[in-house]
Short mmCIF file of C-alpha atoms in Angstrom, two decimals:
data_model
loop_
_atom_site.label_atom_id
_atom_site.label_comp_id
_atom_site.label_asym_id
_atom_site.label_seq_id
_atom_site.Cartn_x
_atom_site.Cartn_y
_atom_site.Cartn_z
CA UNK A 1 0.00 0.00 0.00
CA UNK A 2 1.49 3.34 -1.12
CA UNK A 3 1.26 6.77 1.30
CA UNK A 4 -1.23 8.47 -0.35
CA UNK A 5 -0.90 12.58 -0.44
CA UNK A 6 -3.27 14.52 -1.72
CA UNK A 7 -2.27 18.09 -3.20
CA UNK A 8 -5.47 20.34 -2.90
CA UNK A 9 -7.90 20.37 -0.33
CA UNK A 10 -9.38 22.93 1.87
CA UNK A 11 -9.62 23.87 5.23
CA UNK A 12 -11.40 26.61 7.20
CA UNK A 13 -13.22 27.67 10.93
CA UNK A 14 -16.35 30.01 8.45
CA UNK A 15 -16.91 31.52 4.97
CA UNK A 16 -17.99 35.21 5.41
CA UNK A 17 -16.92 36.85 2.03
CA UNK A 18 -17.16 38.92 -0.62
CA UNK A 19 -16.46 37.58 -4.76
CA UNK A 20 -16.89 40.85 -7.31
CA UNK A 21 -19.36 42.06 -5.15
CA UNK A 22 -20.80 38.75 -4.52
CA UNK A 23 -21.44 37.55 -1.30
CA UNK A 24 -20.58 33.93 0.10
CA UNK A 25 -21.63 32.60 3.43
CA UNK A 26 -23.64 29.75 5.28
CA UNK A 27 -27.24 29.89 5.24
CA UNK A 28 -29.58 29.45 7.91
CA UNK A 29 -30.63 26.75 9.42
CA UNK A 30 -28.73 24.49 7.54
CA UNK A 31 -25.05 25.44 7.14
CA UNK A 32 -23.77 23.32 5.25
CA UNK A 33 -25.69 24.79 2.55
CA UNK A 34 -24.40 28.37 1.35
CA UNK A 35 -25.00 31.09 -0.58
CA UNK A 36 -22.86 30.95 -3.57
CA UNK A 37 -23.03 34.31 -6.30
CA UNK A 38 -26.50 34.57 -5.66
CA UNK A 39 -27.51 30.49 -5.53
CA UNK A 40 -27.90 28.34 -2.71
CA UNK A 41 -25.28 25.90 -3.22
CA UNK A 42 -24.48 22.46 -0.89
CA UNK A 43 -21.04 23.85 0.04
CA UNK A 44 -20.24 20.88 2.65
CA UNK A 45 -21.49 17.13 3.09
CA UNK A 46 -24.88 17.52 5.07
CA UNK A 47 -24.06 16.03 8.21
CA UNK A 48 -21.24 19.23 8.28
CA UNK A 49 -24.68 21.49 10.08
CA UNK A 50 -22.17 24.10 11.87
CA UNK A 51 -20.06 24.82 8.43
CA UNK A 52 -16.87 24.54 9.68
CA UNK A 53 -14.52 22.39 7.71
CA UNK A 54 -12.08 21.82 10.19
CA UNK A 55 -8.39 20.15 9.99
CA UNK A 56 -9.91 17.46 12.73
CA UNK A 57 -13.11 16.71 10.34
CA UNK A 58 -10.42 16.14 7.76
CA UNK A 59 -8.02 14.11 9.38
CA UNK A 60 -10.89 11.83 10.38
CA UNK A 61 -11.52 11.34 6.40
CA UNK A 62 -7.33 11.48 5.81
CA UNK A 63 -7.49 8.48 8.67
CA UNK A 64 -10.64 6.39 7.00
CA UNK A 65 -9.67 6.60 3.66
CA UNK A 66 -5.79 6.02 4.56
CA UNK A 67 -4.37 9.27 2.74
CA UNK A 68 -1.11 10.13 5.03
CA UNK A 69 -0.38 13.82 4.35
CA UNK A 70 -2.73 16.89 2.39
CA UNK A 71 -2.11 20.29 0.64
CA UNK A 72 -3.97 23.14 2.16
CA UNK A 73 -4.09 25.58 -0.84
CA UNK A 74 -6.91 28.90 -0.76
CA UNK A 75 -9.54 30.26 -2.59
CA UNK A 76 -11.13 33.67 -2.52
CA UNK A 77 -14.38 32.49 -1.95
CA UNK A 78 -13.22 30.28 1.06
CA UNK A 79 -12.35 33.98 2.42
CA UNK A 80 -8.95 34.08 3.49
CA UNK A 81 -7.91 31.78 6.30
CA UNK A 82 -4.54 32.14 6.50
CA UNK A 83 -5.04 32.53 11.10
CA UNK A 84 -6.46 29.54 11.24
CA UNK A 85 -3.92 27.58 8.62
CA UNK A 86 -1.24 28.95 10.45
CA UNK A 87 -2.53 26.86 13.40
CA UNK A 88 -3.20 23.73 11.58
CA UNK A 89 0.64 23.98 9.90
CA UNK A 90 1.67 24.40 13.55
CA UNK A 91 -0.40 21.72 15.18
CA UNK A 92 -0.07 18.98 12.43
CA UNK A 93 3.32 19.49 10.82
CA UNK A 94 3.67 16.18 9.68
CA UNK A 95 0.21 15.46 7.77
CA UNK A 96 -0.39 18.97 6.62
CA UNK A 97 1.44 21.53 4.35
CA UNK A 98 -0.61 24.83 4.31
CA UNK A 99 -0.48 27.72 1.53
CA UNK A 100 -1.34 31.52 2.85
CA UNK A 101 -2.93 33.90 0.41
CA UNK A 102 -2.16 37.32 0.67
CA UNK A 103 -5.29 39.95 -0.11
CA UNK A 104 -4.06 40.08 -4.03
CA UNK A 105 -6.78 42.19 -4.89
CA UNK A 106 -5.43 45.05 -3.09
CA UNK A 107 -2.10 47.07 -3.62
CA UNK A 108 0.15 45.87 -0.68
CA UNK A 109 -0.38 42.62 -0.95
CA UNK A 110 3.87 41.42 -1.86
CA UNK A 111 4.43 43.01 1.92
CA UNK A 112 1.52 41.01 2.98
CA UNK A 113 3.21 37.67 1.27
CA UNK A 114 6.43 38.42 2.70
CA UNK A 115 5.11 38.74 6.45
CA UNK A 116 2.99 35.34 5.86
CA UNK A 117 6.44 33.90 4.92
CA UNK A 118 8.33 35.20 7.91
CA UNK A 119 5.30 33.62 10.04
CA UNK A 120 5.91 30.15 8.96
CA UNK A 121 4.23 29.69 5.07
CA UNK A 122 6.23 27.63 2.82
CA UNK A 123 3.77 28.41 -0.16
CA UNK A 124 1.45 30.99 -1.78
CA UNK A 125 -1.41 30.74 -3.68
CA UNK A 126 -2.50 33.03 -6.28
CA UNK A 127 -6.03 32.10 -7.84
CA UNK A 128 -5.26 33.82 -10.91
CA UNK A 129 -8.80 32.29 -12.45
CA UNK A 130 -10.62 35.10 -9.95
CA UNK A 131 -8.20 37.93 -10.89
CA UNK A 132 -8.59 40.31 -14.31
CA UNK A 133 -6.97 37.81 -17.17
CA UNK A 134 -3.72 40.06 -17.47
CA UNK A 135 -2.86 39.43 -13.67
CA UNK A 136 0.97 40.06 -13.87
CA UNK A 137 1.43 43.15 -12.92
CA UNK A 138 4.70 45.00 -11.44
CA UNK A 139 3.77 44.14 -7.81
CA UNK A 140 3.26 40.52 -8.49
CA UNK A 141 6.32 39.69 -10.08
CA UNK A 142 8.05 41.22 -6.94
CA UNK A 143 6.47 39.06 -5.35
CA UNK A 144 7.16 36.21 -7.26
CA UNK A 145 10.55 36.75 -7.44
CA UNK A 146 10.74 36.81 -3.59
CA UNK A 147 9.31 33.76 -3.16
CA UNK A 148 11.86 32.47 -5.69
CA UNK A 149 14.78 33.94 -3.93
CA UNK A 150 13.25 31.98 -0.12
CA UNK A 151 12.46 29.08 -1.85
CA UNK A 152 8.32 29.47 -1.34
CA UNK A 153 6.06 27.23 -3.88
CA UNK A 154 3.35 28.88 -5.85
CA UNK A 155 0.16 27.48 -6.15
CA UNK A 156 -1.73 28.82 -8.70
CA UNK A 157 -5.31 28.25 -10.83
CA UNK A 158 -5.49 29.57 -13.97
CA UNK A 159 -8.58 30.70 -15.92
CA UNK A 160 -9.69 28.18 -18.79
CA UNK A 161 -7.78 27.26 -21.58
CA UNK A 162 -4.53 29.44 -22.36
CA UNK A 163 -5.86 32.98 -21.70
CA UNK A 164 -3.14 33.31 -19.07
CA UNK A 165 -0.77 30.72 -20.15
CA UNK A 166 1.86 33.63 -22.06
CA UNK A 167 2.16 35.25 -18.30
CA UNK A 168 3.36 31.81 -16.93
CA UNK A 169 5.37 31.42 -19.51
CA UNK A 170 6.62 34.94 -18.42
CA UNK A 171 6.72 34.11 -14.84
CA UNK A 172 8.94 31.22 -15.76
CA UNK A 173 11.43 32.67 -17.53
CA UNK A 174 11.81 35.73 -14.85
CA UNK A 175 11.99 33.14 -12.27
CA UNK A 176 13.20 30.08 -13.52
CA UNK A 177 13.56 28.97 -9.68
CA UNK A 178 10.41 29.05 -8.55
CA UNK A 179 8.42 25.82 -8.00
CA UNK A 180 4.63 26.32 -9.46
CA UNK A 181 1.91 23.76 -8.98
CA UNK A 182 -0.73 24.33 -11.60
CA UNK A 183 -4.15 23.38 -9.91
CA UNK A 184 -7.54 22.20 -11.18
CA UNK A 185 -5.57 20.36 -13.80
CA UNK A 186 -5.37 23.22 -16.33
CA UNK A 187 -9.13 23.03 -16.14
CA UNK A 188 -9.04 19.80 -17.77
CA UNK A 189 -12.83 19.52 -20.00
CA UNK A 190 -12.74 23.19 -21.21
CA UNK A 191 -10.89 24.11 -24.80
CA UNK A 192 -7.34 24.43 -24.68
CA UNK A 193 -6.68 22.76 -21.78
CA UNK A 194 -3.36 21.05 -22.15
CA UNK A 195 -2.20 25.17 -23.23
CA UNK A 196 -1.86 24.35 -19.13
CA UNK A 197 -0.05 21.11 -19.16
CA UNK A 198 2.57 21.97 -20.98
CA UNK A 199 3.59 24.21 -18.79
CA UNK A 200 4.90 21.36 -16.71
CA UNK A 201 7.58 20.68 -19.71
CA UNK A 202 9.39 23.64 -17.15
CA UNK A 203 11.65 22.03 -14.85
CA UNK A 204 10.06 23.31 -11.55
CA UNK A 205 6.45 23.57 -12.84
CA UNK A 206 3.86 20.33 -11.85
CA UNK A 207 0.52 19.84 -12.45
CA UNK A 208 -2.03 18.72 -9.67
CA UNK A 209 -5.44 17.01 -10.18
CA UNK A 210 -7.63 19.14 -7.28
CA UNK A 211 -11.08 19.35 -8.91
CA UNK A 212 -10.80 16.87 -11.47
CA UNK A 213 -14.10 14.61 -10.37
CA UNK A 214 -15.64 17.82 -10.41
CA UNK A 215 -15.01 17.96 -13.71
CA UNK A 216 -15.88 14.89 -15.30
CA UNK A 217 -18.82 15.56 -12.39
CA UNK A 218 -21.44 14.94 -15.56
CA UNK A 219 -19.80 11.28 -16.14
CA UNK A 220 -19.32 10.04 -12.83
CA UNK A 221 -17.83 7.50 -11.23
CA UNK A 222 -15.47 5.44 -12.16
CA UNK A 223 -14.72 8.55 -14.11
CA UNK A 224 -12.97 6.89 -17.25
CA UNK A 225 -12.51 9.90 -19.50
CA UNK A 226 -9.98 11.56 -15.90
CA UNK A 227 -8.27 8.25 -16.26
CA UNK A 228 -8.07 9.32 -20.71
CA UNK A 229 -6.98 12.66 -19.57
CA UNK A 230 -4.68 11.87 -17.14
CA UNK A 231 -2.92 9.91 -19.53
CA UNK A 232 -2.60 12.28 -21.84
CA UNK A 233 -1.15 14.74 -19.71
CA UNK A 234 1.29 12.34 -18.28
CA UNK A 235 2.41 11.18 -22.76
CA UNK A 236 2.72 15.08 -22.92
CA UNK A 237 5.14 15.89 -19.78
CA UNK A 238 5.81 12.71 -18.13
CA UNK A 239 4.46 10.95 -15.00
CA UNK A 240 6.72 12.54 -12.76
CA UNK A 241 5.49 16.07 -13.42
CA UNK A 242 1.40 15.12 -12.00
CA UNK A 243 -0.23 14.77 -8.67
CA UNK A 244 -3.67 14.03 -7.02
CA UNK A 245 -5.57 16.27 -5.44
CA UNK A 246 -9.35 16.12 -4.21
CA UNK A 247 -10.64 19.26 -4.15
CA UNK A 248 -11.92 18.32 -0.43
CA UNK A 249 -14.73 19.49 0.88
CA UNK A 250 -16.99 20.51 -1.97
CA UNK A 251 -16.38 17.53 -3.88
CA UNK A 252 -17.23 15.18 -1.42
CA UNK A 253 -20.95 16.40 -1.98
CA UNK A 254 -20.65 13.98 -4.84
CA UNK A 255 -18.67 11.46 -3.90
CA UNK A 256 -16.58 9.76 -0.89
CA UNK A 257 -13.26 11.18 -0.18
CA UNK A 258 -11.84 7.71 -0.89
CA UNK A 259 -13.95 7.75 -3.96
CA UNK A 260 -12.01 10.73 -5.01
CA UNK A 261 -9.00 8.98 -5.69
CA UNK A 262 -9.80 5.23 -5.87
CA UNK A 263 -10.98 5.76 -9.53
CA UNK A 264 -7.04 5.94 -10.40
CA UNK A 265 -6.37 2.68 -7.65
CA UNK A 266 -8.62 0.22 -9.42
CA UNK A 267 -8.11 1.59 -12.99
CA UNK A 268 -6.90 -1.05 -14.81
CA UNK A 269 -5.18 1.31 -18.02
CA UNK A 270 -2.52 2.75 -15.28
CA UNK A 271 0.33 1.05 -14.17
CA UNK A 272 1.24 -0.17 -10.08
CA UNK A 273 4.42 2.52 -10.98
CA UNK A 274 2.13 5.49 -12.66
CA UNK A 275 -0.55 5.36 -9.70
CA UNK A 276 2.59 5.32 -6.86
CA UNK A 277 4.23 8.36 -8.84
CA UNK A 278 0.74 10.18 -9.30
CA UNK A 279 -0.69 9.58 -6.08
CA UNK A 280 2.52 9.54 -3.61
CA UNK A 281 6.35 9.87 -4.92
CA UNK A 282 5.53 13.09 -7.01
CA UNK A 283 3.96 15.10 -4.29
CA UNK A 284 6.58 13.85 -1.88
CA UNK A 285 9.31 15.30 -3.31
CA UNK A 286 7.34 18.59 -4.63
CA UNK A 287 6.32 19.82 -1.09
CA UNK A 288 8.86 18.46 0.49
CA UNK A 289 7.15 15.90 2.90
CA UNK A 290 9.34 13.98 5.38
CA UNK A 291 8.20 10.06 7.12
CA UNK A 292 4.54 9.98 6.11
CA UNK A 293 2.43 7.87 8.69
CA UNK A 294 1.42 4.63 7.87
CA UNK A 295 -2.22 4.06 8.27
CA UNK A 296 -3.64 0.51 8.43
CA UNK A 297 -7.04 -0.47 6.58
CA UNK A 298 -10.33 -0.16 8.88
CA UNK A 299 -13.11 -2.66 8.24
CA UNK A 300 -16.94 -1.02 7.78
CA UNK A 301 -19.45 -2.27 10.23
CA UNK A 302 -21.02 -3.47 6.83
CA UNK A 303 -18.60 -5.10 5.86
#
C-alpha cells in the first residue's frame, strides 16, 4: 500500500466573504448549505450542520480513507484563512502543508506575502482564475521573485484554456527557480486545456489534479474519461510532473473522499508505478514531505 498525499484540499473555521461584489456565506438553518453568487449551493457534506470544515473533520476522512499527508491551498471564496492555517501547519506538521494567500486584490499585498512567509508559510497561492486575465502586474512579479529567492512554492489556478498561459510562460522565464503547482488540472474539459499542461515541460512547474471529479462531475464515477486525460497529460510531460488532489470538501458532496482517488487505484489502463508516482512519490518530493504515517485499513461495520 502506497502513502497516499493529496495536493489540494481545503480547510477553514467560516466563509464570510465577498467575490466581485458577490457575497458567500452559510445559510440558515442548515449550514452546510451556502449562498454561492447569488444560488444556494451544498457547500459541505450535510451532516457538516455548523459549516466549519475543520483540519480534525479532515483528518478523520485522511485516517478512514488512509491518505497520510494533504495540501492546504486557498480560494477567494473560502475567504482568506490564512489565522487559522497557520494553526493547523503548527499543530499537524507532519500530515499537513498549508499555503497563505495574501489579499491580491489590493495594492500591498507582496508586503503582505512576505510577512505570511516570515510567520511560517512555505507556499502561496494566487487564484489567478478570480483575478482580471492580465494578472501580472509590477507588484506581483516582486512578489514572485521573492518567493523564488526563499524558496516558497506557488500554487496557482489559472482561468480556462490558455488565456493566461503567455504570463506563466513569463513568470517562468523571470523566475526560472520558482516551484509552481498548476491546480484544477489546467481546467481539464474546457478548450485548450493542455495550453496548461505543458507548462509542466518547465523544470520546476507540476501539475495537480484538485477538482478533477468535479469535472468529469457529468460522467461520474469510475470517471474513465480523468483516467483518458490523465494519460494524456502524463504522454505530454511525463508521469513525474502530476499529482492528485481532491478538491476536499466541496467535492465530497458527490462522492466519498476515498472515492475521489480510488478511480485511479482500481483503474486497470494505469500502471502499479504510474498510480505510486501520481498519487505519492511526485507530491513527496514537490512539497517536500518527510516520514509519512502509515495508516492501516479499517473494516466497515457493513462489511
Amino acid at each position: 500500500m502506497i502513502s497516499i498525499i493529496d495536493a489540494h484540499a481545503h480547510l477553514w473555521l467560516n466563509v464570510d466573504t465577498l467575490v466581485n461584489g458577490s457575497p458567500i456565506h452559510p445559510l440558515e438553518p442548515n449550514r452546510s448549505r451556502s449562498l454561492f453568487f447569488g444560488e444556494e449551493r451544498q457547500m459541505l457534506p450535510p451532516y457538516m450542520t455548523d459549516g466549519q470544515n475543520t483540519a480534525e473533520r479532515f483528518l478523520s476522512n485522511m485516517d478512514y480513507a488512509q491518505v497520510s499527508a494533504a495540501v492546504i491551498t486557498q480560494e477567494f471564496i473560502d475567504g482568506v484563512q490564512n489565522a487559522y492555517l497557520l494553526q493547523v501547519q503548527q499543530r499537524y506538521p507532519t500530515r499537513f502543508f498549508c499555503f497563505g494567500m495574501p489579499e491580491l486584490r489590493k495594492k500591498g499585498f507582496c508586503e503582505e506575502a512576505k510577512s505570511l512567509i516570515d510567520k511560517g508559510f512555505r507556499g502561496i497561492k494566487v487564484p489567478a482564475a478570480r483575478l482580471p486575465q492580465q494578472f501580472l502586474s509590477d507588484e506581483m512579479l516582486q512578489m514572485l521573485r521573492m518567493m523564488e529567492q526563499k524558496g516558497v512554492i506557488l500554487g496557482i489556478e489559472l482561468q480556462d484554456g490558455d488565456a493566461q498561459v503567455a504570463q506563466m510562460e513569463d513568470i517562468i522565464q523571470e523566475c526560472p527557480r520558482l516551484k509552481i503547482a498548476i491546480g484544477h488540472f489546467g481546467m481539464v474539459t474546457r478548450p485548450n486545456w493542455m495550453s496548461q499542461i505543458r507548462l509542466a515541460r518547465h523544470e520546476n512547474v507540476y501539475i495537480e489534479s484538485g477538482g478533477i471529479t468535479w469535472l468529469f462531475n457529468d460522467e461520474f464515477y469510475p470517471f474513465p474519461s480523468a483516467i483518458r486525460a490523465i494519460r494524456e497529460a502524463a504522454d505530454e510531460v511525463g508521469w513525474q510532473k502530476l499529482m492528485w488532489g481532491s478538491d476536499y470538501p466541496r467535492t465530497i458532496t458527490a462522492i466519498t473522499y476515498k472515492m475521489s482517488y480510488d478511480f485511479v487505484t482500481k483503474s486497470q489502463e494505469l500502471t502499479d508505478e504510474q498510480k505510486r508516482l501520481f498519487l505519492s512519490d511526485n507530491a513527496k518530493q514537490f512539497f517536500g514531505f518527510g516520514e509519512l504515517v502509515d495508516l492501516p485499513y479499517i473494516k466497515n461495520m457493513s462489511e
